[in-house]
CSV table of C-alpha atoms and ligand atoms in Angstrom, one decimal:
chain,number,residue,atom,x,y,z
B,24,UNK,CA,155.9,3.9,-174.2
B,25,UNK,CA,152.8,3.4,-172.9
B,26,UNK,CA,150.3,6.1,-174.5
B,27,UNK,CA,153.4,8.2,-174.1
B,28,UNK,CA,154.6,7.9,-178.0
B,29,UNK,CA,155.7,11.2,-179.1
B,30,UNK,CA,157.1,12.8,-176.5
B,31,UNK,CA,160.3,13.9,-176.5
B,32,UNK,CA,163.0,13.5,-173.7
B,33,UNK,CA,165.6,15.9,-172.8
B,34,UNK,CA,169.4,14.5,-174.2
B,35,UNK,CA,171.7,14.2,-171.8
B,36,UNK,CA,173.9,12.4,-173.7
B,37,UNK,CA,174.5,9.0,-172.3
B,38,UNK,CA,170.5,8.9,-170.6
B,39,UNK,CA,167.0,10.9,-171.2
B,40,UNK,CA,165.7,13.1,-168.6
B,41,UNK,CA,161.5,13.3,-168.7
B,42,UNK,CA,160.4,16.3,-167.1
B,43,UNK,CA,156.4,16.9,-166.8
B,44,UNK,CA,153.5,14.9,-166.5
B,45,UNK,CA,154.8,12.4,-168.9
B,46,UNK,CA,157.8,11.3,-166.5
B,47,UNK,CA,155.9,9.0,-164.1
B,48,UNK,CA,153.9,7.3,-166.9
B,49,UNK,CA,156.8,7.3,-169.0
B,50,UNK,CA,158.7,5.4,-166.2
B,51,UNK,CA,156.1,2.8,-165.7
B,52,UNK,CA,155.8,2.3,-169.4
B,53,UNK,CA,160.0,1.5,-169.2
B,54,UNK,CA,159.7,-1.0,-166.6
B,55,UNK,CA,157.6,-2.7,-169.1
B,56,UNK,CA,159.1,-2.6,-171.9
B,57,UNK,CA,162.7,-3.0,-170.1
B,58,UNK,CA,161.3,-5.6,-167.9
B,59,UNK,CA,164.5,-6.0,-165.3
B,60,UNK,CA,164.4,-9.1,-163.8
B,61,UNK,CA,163.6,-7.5,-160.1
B,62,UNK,CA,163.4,-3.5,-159.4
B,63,UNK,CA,164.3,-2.6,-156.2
B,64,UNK,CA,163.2,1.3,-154.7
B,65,UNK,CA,166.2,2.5,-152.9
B,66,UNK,CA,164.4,5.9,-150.8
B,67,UNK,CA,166.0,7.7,-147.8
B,68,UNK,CA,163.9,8.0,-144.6
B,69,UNK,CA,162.2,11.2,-145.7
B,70,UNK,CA,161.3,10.2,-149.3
B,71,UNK,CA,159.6,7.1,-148.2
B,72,UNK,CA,157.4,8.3,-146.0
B,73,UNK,CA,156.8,11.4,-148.3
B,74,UNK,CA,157.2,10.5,-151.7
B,75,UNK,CA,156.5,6.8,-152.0
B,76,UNK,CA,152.8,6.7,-152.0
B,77,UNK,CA,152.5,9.3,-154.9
B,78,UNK,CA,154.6,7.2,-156.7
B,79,UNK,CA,152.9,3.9,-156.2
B,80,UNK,CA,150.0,6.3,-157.2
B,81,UNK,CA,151.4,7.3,-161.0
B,82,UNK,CA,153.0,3.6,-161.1
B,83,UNK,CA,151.1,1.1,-159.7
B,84,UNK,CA,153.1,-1.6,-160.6
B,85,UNK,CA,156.1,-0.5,-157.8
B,86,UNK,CA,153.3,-1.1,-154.6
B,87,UNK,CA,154.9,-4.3,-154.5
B,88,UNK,CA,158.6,-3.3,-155.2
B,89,UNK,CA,161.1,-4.1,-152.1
B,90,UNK,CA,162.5,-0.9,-150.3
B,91,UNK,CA,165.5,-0.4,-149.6
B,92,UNK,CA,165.8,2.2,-147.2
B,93,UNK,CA,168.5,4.3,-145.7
B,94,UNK,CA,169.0,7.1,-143.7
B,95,UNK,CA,168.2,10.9,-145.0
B,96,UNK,CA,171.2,13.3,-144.8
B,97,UNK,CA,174.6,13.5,-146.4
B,98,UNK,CA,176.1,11.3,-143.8
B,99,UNK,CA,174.2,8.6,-145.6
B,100,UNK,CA,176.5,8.8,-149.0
B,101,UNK,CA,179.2,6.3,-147.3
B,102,UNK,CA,180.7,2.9,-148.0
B,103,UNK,CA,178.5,1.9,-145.0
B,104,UNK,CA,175.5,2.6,-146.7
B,105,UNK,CA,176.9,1.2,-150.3
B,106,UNK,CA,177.3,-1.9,-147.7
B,107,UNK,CA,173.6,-2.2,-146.7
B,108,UNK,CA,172.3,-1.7,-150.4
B,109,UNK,CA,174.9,-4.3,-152.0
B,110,UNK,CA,173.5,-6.9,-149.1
B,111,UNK,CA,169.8,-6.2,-149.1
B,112,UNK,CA,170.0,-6.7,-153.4
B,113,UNK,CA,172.1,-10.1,-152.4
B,114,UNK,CA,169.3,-10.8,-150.1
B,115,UNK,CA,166.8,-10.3,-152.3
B,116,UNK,CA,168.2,-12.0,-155.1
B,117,UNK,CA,168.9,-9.6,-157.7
B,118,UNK,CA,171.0,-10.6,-160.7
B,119,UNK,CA,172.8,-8.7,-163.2
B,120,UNK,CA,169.4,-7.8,-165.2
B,121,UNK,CA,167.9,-6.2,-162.2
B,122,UNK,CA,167.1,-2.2,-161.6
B,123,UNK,CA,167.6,-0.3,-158.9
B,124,UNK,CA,165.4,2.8,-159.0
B,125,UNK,CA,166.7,5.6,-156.6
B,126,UNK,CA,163.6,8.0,-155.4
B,127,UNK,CA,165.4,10.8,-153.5
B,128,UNK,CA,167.3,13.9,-153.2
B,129,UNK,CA,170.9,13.8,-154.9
B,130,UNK,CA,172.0,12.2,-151.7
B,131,UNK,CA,170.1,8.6,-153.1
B,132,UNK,CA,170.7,9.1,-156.6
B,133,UNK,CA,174.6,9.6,-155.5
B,134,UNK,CA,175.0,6.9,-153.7
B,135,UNK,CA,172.6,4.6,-155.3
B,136,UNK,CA,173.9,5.6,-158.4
B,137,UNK,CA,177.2,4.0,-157.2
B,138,UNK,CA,175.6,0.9,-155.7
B,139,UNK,CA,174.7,0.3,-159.0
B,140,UNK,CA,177.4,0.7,-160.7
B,141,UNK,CA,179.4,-1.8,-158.7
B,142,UNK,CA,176.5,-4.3,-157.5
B,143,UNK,CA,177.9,-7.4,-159.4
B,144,UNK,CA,179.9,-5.4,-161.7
B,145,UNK,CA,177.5,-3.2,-162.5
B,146,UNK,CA,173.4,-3.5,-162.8
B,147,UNK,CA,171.0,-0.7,-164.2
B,148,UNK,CA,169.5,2.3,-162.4
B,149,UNK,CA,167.2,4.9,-162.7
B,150,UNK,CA,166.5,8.4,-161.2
B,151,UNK,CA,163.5,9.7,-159.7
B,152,UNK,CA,164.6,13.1,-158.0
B,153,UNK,CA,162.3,14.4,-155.5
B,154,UNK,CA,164.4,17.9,-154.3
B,155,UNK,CA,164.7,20.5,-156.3
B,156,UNK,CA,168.9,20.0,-156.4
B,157,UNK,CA,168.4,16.4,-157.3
B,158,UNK,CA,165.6,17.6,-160.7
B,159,UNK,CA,167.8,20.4,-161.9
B,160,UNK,CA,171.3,19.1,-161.3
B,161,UNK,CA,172.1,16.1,-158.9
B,162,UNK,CA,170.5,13.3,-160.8
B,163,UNK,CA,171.3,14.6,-164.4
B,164,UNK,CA,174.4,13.5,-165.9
B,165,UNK,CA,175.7,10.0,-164.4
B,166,UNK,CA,177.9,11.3,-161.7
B,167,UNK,CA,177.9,8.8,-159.2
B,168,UNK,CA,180.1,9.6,-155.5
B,169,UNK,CA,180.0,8.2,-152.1
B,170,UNK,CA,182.1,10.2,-148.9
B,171,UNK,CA,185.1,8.8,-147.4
B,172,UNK,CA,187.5,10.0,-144.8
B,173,UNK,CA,186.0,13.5,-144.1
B,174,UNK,CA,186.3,14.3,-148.3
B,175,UNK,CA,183.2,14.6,-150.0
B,176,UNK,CA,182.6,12.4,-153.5
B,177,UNK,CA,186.2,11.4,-153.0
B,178,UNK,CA,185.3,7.3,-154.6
B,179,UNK,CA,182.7,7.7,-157.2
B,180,UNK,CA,182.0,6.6,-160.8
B,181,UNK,CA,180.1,7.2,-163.8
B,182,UNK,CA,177.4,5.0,-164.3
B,183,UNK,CA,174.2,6.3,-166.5
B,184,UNK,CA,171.0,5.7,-165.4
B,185,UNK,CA,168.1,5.0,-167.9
B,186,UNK,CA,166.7,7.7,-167.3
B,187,UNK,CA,165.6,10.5,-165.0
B,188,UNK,CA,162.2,11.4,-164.2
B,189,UNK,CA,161.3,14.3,-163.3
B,190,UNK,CA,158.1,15.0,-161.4
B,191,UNK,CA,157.9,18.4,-159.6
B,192,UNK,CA,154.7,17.6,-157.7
B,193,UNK,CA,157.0,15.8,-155.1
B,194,UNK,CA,158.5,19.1,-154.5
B,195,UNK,CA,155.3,20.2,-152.5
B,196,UNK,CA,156.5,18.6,-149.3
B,197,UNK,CA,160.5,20.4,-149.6
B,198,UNK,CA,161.1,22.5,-146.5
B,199,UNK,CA,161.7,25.9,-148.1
B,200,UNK,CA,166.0,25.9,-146.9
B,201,UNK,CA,166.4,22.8,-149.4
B,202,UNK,CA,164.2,24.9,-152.1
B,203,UNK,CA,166.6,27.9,-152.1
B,204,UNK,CA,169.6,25.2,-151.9
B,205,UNK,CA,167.7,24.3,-155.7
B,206,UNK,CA,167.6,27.8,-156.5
B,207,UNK,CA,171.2,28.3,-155.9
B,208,UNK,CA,171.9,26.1,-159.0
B,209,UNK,CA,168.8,27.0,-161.3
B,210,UNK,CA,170.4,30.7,-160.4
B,211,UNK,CA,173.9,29.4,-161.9
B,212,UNK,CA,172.3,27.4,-165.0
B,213,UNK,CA,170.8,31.1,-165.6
B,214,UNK,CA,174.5,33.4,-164.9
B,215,UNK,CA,176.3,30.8,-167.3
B,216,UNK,CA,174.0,29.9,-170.5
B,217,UNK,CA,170.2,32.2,-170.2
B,218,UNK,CA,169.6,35.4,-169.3
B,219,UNK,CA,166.3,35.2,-169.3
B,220,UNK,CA,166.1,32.0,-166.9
B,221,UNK,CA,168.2,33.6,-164.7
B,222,UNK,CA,165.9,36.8,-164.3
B,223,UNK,CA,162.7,34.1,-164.1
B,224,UNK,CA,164.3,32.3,-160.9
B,225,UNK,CA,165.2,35.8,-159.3
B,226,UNK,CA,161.5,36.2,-159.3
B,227,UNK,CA,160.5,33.0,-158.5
B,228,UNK,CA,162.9,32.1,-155.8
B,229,UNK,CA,161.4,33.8,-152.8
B,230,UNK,CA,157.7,32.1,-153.5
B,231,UNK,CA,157.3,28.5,-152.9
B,232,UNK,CA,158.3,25.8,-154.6
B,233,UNK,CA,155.1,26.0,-157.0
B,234,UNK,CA,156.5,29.1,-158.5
B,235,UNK,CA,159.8,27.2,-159.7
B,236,UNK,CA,158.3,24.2,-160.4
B,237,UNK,CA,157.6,25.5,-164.2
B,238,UNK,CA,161.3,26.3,-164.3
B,239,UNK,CA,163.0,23.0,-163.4
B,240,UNK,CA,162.7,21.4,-166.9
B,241,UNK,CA,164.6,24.9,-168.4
B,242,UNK,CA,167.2,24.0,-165.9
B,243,UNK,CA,167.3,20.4,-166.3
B,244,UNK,CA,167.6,21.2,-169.9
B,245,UNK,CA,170.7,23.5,-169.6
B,246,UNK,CA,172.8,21.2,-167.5
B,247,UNK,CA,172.0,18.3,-169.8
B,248,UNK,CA,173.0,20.0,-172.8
B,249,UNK,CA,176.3,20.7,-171.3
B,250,UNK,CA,176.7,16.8,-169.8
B,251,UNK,CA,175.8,16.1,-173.6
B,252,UNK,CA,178.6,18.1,-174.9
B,253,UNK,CA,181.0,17.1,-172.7
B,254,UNK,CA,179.9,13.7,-170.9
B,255,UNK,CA,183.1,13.2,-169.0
B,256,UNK,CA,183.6,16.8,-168.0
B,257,UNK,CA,186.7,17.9,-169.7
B,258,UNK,CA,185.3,21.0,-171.1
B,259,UNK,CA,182.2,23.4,-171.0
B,260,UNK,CA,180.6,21.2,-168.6
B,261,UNK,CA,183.2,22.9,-166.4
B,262,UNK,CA,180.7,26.1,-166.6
B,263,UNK,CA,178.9,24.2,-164.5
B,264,UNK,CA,181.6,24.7,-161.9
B,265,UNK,CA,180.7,28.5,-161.9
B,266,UNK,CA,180.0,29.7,-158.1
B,267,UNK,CA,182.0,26.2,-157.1
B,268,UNK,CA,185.6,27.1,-156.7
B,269,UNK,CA,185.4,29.5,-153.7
B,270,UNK,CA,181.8,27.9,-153.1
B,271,UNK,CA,183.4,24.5,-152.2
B,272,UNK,CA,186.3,25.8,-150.1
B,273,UNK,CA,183.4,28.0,-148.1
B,274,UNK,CA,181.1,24.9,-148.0
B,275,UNK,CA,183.8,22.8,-146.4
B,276,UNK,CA,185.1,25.3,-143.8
B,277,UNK,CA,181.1,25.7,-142.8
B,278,UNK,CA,181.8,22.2,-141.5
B,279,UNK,CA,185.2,23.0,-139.4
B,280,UNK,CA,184.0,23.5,-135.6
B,281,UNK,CA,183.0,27.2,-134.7
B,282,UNK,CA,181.5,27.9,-138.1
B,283,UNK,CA,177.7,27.8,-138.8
B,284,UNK,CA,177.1,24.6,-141.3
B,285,UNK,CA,176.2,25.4,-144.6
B,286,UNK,CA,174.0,23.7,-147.3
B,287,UNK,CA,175.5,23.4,-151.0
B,288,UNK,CA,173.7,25.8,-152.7
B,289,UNK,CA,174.0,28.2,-149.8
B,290,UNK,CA,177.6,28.2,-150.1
B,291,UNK,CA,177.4,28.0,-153.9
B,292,UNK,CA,175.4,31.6,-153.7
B,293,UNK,CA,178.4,33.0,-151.8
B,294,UNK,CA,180.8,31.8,-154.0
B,295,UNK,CA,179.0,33.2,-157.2
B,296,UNK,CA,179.1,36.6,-155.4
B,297,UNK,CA,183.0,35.7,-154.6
B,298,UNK,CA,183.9,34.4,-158.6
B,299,UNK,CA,181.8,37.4,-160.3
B,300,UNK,CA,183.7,39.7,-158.6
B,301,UNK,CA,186.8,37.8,-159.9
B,302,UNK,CA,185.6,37.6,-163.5
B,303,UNK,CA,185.3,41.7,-163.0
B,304,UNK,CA,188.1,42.1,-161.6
B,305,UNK,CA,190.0,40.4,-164.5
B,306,UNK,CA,188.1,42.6,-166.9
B,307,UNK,CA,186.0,39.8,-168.1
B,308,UNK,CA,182.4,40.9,-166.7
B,309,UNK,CA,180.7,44.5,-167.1
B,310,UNK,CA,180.5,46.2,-164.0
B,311,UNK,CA,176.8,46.6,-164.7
B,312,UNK,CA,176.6,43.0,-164.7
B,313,UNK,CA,178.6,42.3,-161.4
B,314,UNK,CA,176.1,44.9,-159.3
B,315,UNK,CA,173.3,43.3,-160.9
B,316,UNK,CA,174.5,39.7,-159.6
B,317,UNK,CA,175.5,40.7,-156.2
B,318,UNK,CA,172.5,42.6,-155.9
B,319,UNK,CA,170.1,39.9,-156.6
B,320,UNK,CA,172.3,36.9,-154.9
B,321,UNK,CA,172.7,39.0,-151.5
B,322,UNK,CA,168.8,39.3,-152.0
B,323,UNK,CA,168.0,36.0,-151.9
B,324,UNK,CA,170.6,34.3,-149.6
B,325,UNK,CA,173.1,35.1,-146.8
B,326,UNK,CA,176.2,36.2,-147.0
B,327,UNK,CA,176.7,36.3,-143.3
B,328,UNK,CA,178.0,32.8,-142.5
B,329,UNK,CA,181.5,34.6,-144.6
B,330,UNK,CA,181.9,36.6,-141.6
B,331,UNK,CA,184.0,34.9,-139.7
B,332,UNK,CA,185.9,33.0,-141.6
B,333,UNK,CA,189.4,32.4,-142.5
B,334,UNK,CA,190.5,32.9,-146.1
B,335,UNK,CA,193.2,31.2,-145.6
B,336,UNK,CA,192.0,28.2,-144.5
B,337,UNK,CA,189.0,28.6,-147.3
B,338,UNK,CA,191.9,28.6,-149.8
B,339,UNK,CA,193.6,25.7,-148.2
B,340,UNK,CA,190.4,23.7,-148.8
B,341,UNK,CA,190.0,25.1,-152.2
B,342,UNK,CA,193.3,23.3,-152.8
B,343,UNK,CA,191.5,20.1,-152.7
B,344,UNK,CA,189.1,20.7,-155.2
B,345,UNK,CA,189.1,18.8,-158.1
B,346,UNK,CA,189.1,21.5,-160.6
B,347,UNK,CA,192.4,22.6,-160.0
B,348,UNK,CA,194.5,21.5,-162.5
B,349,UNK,CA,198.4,21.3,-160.7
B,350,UNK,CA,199.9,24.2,-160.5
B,351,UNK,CA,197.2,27.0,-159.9
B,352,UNK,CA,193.5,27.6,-159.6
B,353,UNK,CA,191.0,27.6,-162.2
B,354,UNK,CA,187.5,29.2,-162.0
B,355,UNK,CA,184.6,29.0,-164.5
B,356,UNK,CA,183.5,32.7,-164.9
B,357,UNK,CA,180.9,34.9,-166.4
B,358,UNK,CA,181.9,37.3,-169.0
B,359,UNK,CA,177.9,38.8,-169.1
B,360,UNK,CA,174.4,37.6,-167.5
B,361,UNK,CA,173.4,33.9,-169.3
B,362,UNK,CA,177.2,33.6,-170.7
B,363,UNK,CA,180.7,32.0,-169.3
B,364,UNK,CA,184.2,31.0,-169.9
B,365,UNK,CA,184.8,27.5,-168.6
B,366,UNK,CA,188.1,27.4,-167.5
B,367,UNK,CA,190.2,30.9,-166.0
B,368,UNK,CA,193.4,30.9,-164.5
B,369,UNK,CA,193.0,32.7,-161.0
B,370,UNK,CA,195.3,34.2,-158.4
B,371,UNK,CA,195.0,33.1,-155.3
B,372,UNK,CA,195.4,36.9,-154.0
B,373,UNK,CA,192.0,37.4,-155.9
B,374,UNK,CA,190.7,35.5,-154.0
B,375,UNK,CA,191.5,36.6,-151.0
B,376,UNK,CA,190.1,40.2,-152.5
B,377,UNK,CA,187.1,38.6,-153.8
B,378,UNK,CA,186.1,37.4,-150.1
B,379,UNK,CA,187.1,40.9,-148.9
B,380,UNK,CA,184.2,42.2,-151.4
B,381,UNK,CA,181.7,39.3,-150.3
B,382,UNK,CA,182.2,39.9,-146.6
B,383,UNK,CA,181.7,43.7,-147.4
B,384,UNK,CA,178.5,43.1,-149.0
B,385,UNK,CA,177.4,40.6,-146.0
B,386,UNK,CA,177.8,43.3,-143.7
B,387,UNK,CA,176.8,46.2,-145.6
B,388,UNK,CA,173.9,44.6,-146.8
B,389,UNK,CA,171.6,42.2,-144.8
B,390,UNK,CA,169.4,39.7,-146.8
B,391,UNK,CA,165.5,40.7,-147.1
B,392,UNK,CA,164.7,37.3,-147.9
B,393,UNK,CA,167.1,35.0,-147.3
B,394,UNK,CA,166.1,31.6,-146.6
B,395,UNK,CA,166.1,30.1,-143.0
B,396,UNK,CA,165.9,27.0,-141.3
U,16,NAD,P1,169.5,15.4,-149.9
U,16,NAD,O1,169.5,14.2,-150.9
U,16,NAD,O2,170.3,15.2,-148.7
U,16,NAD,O3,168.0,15.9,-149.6
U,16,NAD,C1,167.9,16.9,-148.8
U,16,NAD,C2,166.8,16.6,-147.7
U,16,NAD,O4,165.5,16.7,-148.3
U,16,NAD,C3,166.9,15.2,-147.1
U,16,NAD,O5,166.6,15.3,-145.7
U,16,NAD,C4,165.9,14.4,-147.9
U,16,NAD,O6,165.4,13.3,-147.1
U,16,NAD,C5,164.8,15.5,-148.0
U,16,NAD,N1,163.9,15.3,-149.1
U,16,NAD,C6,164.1,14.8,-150.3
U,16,NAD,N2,163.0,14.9,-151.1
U,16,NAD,C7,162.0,15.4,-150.3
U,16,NAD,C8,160.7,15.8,-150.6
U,16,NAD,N3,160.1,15.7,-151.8
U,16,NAD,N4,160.0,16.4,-149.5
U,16,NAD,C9,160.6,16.6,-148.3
U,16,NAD,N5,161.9,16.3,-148.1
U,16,NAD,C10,162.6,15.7,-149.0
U,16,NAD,O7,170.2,16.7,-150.6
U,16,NAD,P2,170.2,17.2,-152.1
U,16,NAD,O8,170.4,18.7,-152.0
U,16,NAD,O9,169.1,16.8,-152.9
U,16,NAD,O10,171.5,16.6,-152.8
U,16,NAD,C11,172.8,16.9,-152.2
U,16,NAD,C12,173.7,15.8,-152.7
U,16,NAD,O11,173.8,15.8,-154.1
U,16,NAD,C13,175.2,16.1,-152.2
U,16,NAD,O12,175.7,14.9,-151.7
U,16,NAD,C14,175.9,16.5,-153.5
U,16,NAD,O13,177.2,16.1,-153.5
U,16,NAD,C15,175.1,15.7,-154.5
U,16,NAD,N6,175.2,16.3,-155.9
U,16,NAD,C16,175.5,15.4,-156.9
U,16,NAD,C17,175.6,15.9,-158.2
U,16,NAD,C18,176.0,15.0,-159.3
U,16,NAD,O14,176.2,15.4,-160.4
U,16,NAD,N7,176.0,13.7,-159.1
U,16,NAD,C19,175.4,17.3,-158.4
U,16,NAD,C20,175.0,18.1,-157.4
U,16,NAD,C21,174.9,17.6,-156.1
């Protein structure tokens, strides 16, 4: 491994996850040893011009790689773009013992993850995240999802890369909206398994990115011991869904014309606001413990975009999330700070009581520091 003997990887289950100064080196000493027949970089627009040349600087051996590159942005994770990545390998020659090594935000690792996994039948990959989402959750876990028809990760697979490597220096160059769209989920991995992380990432989250940075492997760490334990998400990985129920419905009405766009972690932090005051309300969380989360959440990020919206069309889009089993909702709630049940059955009508209470807060209580564009 390249002088890198000894050190040991965070268990994800099905792949490692390398987060620190070994990750780079480690990565260069697996392209050795692995030795793919061709590695192709797949970057978006951003991460090449930003990321690329520190990673030809810790891996020499990828200056000579072929790009592929695409364009930065959600739009990019789309059958269109699986298109251009499935011709440029054909073009290039790859065969079935060829890697393609994604270098990008959870938007690459998505979709490049699933360009992959279908590229004659299925080829290797590996992960190199380079925003804070991508380090701590996107490109953890072999999830792989590409957009159709207006629905988000609707055709997707798993397909486990090699490994992730995680190097945080790329995170110096993150516009500080994408680093609290991070901090939304290191916030989460906190709420549902670690107190104590969850009180470190209150305090870092309004710094700059160097002030998380020593956070992200904790993070990585927590959502790769729930992949671990349950790979194919059946069970407690569904903690993970914590803040998502509502969070999804609000993220995907952001998008309906009228409303004010929203990135995923953004409407994530509304959403945990939303599902703590559910898991209260159901007698499951303190009330100590719901103040202290809608205190430090309405701190750190808006609530306002709730305003004006309509619940009932935020319910109506929570209908099609995928962790509804048929027949009723189901939320992933907290029952203290650092612990959660994976899988509630919820009222809709909480829910409609629960985005009373958010929009309450939004308007009682205007963010200090919430993160702008
Ligand atoms: P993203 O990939 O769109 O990246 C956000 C922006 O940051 C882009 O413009 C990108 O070009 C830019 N960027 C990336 N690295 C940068 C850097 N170091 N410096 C400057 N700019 C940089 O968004 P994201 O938040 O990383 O990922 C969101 C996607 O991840 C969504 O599609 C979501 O569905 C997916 N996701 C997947 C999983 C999973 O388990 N597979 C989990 C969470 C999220």
């Amino acid at each position: 491994m390249g002088g890198q003997r000894g050190t040991a990887p965070i268990d994800a289950g099905g792949h490692p996850v390398w987060a620190g100064p070994e990750a780079l080196p480690v990565l260069a000493g697996h392209l050795t040893e692995r030795a793919p027949s061709r590695t192709v970089v797949l970057a978006d627009a951003h991460t090449a011009r930003l990321c690329l040349p520190e990673l030809h600087a810790h891996v020499p051996a990828l200056a000579g790689a072929p790009v592929i590159e695409v364009p930065a942005g959600e739009r990019a994770k789309a059958m269109g773009t699986c298109a251009l990545i499935w011709r440029r390998l054909a073009e290039l020659g790859t065969d079935r013992h060829g890697l393609l090594l994604c270098v990008g935000g959870g938007v690459v690792t998505d979709v490049g993850g699933f360009a992959a996994a279908t590229y004659k039948r299925g080829i290797r990959c590996a992960h190199v995240p380079t925003t804070l989402m991508g380090m701590v959750d996107a490109a953890i876990g072999g999830k792989t999802a590409i957009d159709l028809h207006g629905v988000k990760n609707l055709v997707g697979l798993f397909h486990d890369p090699i490994g992730v490597y995680v190097h945080t220096p790329f995170l110096r160059t993150l516009p500080a909206r994408e680093r609290m769209n991070g901090a939304a989920e290191m916030l989460k991995h906190g709420l549902v398994a670690d107190a104590a992380h969850w009180q470190a990432v209150i305090a870092a989250a309004p710094h700059d990115v160097g002030a998380l940075a020593p956070l992200v492997p904790r993070s990585a760490a927590i959502k790769a011991a729930l992949v671990k334990a349950d790979p194919r998400d059946q069970g407690v990985r569904k903690l993970l869904n914590f803040g998502h129920s509502i969070g999804h419905g609000i993220e995907a009405h952001a998008w309906d014309p009228g409303q004010q766009p929203l990135l995923h972690g953004e409407a994530i932090a509304i959403g945990m606001v939303c599902e703590a005051w559910v898991a209260w309300r159901m007698d499951l969380l303190p009330r100590t413990d719901l103040d202290r989360i809608t205190e430090a959440i309405a701190s750190l990020f808006t609530l306002r975009p709730l305003v004006p919206m309509n619940d009932e069309r935020i319910i109506e889009l929570m209908g099609h999330d995928k962790k509804n089993a048929a027949g009723g909702l189901r939320f992933a709630l907290p029952t203290a700070i650092g612990r959660a049940r994976p899988v509630v059955p919820v009222h809709p009508d909480l829910v409609r009581a629960a985005l009373a209470h958010a929009r309450a807060v939004a308007v009682e209580n205007p963010p200090i520091t919430a993160a702008r564009p």
